[in-house]
Amino acid sequence: MGKPAFLPSQHDHQVCIRQALANAKVVCERNGTRLTAQRQQVLELIWQEHRPIGAYDLLEKMHELGHKAAPPTVYRALEFLQENALIHRIESLNAYTGCNHPEHPHASQFLVCQQCRRVAELECEAISEQLSRQAEAAGFACRQQTVEISGLCAECQRGEHG
Amino acid sequence: MGKPAFLPSQHDHQVCIRQALANAKVVCERNGTRLTAQRQQVLELIWQEHRPIGAYDLLEKMHELGHKAAPPTVYRALEFLQENALIHRIESLNAYTGCNHPEHPHASQFLVCQQCRRVAELECEAISEQLSRQAEAAGFACRQQTVEISGLCAECQRGEHG
DNA sequence: GTCAAAGATGTTATAGTATAACGGTTATTT
DNA sequence: AAATAACCGTTATACTATAACATCTTTGAC
Ligand SMILES: [Zn+2]
Ligand SMILES: [Zn+2]
Ligand SMILES: [Zn+2]
Ligand SMILES: [Zn+2]
């Protein structure tokens, strides 16, 4: 039994952040890409919570930290982080969230809570393979999967988030 | 064996359009909603091709037809058509496409060709149920599924679209 | 038929998301 | 050190979507 998809609200999130940064360094080293201070800052801001965050909210947080950046700055960092599989874009929210297992390629499925807006990343091969199979049955060559499920997380079903 | 997911480029698309309009009338009647001239025009424009179309492209087409509309006009029509399950929004494209079976509720999966930009709508219960099951296993109450697969359709794999 | 309520549309302005283009700086390689 | 490539700053602009308020139309009750 692995980790639950949604970690409890009260988990030690500093561990998540530290792990994410450590992973990022390894991944970039392996990829021969540069995790510059700016890119790392954006990644850290994304990992502040298990909630996707929009580009302009990131921008605002950077301003609060005294880093006067313009939109292209944050979009470039986002592009880099996506290319290095360190973050995912949640299409249904126009927002970005940290990847849980950036060290290996994978197709994810996202559970998006409509109440608390937290996101959980599933990595269910049965689903991704079934999708690929159905696509191939239609003669379609699958390149990328976007799977996002909206609903209510367990805590929100119990009314723990108002 | 039902229809193929992607109809051949050369099929008689007038049949698709007529069928879509006939379906729309039935659905709205049943729902007690009004398919006004404007809403019908937007639906027709969406059904001009099996390609998702953006709101502002719709707007432009309406202008070409002499209908001087502003963005809220088209967005309202899109909202109505979505509420009546006559169209779907493709999140990964910010675009809209006609629904193939608006007469019954369903969870769809979309195949989006990156080359010719056509879209096919699958309605595979095995997939939607497996997604629901996985979500529930994580304690998540599933309300809506967004499943979009990017890749190459059969014709484009054969180089038929440049 | 009249009238009130609800629904639909028109209009203007603005919010939110993303990229183009160009120039300058920093890091890496030769 | 010079050449190259990668990265970053800056300005402007494109693209997507909604807020707010006025007007018109349809519907249903009386
Ligand atoms: Zn955490
Ligand atoms: Zn929640
Ligand atoms: Zn057709
Ligand atoms: Zn194609």
Coordinates of C-alpha atoms in Angstrom, one line a residue, chain B residues 3-92:
Chain B
K3 CA -18.9 4.0 -37.0
P4 CA -15.2 4.6 -36.9
A5 CA -14.1 7.2 -34.4
F6 CA -12.7 9.4 -37.2
L7 CA -15.0 9.4 -40.2
P8 CA -13.1 9.4 -43.4
S9 CA -12.3 12.9 -44.7
Q10 CA -14.6 12.4 -47.7
H11 CA -17.8 11.3 -45.9
D12 CA -21.0 13.1 -46.6
H13 CA -20.8 15.7 -43.9
Q14 CA -24.1 17.3 -44.7
V15 CA -25.6 14.2 -43.1
C16 CA -23.6 14.9 -39.9
I17 CA -24.9 18.5 -39.8
R18 CA -28.5 17.6 -40.4
Q19 CA -28.4 14.9 -37.8
A20 CA -26.8 17.3 -35.3
L21 CA -29.5 19.9 -35.8
A22 CA -32.3 17.3 -35.6
N23 CA -30.8 16.0 -32.4
A24 CA -30.5 19.5 -31.0
K25 CA -34.1 20.2 -31.5
V26 CA -35.2 17.0 -29.8
V27 CA -32.9 17.6 -26.9
C28 CA -34.0 21.2 -26.3
E29 CA -37.6 20.2 -26.5
R30 CA -37.1 17.5 -24.0
N31 CA -35.1 19.8 -21.7
G32 CA -37.7 22.6 -22.0
T33 CA -35.0 25.0 -23.3
R34 CA -35.1 27.2 -26.3
L35 CA -32.8 26.7 -29.3
T36 CA -33.0 30.2 -30.6
A37 CA -31.8 31.3 -34.0
Q38 CA -28.6 32.6 -32.6
R39 CA -27.9 29.4 -30.6
Q40 CA -28.7 27.3 -33.7
Q41 CA -26.3 29.4 -35.8
V42 CA -23.5 28.8 -33.4
L43 CA -24.2 25.1 -33.3
E44 CA -24.2 25.0 -37.1
L45 CA -20.9 26.8 -37.3
I46 CA -19.4 24.4 -34.8
W47 CA -20.6 21.5 -36.9
Q48 CA -19.1 22.9 -40.1
E49 CA -16.2 20.5 -39.5
H50 CA -15.1 17.8 -37.2
R51 CA -12.5 20.2 -35.8
P52 CA -12.9 22.1 -32.6
I53 CA -13.3 25.8 -33.1
G54 CA -12.5 28.6 -30.8
A55 CA -14.9 31.2 -29.6
Y56 CA -13.3 34.1 -31.5
D57 CA -13.2 32.1 -34.7
L58 CA -16.9 31.5 -34.3
L59 CA -17.3 35.2 -33.7
E60 CA -15.4 35.9 -36.9
K61 CA -17.6 33.5 -38.9
M62 CA -20.7 35.2 -37.5
H63 CA -19.3 38.5 -38.7
E64 CA -18.7 37.1 -42.1
L65 CA -22.4 36.0 -42.2
G66 CA -23.4 39.6 -41.4
H67 CA -24.2 39.0 -37.8
K68 CA -22.4 41.6 -35.9
A69 CA -21.9 40.0 -32.5
A70 CA -19.7 40.7 -29.5
P71 CA -17.9 38.1 -27.4
P72 CA -20.6 37.7 -24.8
T73 CA -23.0 36.7 -27.5
V74 CA -21.0 33.7 -28.6
Y75 CA -20.0 32.7 -25.1
R76 CA -23.6 32.7 -24.0
A77 CA -24.5 30.5 -26.9
L78 CA -21.6 28.2 -26.0
E79 CA -22.7 28.1 -22.4
F80 CA -26.2 27.2 -23.4
L81 CA -25.1 24.5 -25.8
Q82 CA -22.8 23.0 -23.2
E83 CA -25.6 23.0 -20.6
N84 CA -27.8 21.1 -23.0
A85 CA -24.9 18.7 -23.8
L86 CA -24.9 19.6 -27.4
I87 CA -21.3 20.5 -27.5
H88 CA -18.1 19.7 -25.6
R89 CA -15.2 22.0 -24.7
I90 CA -11.8 20.6 -25.5
E91 CA -9.7 21.9 -22.6
S92 CA -6.4 21.4 -24.2

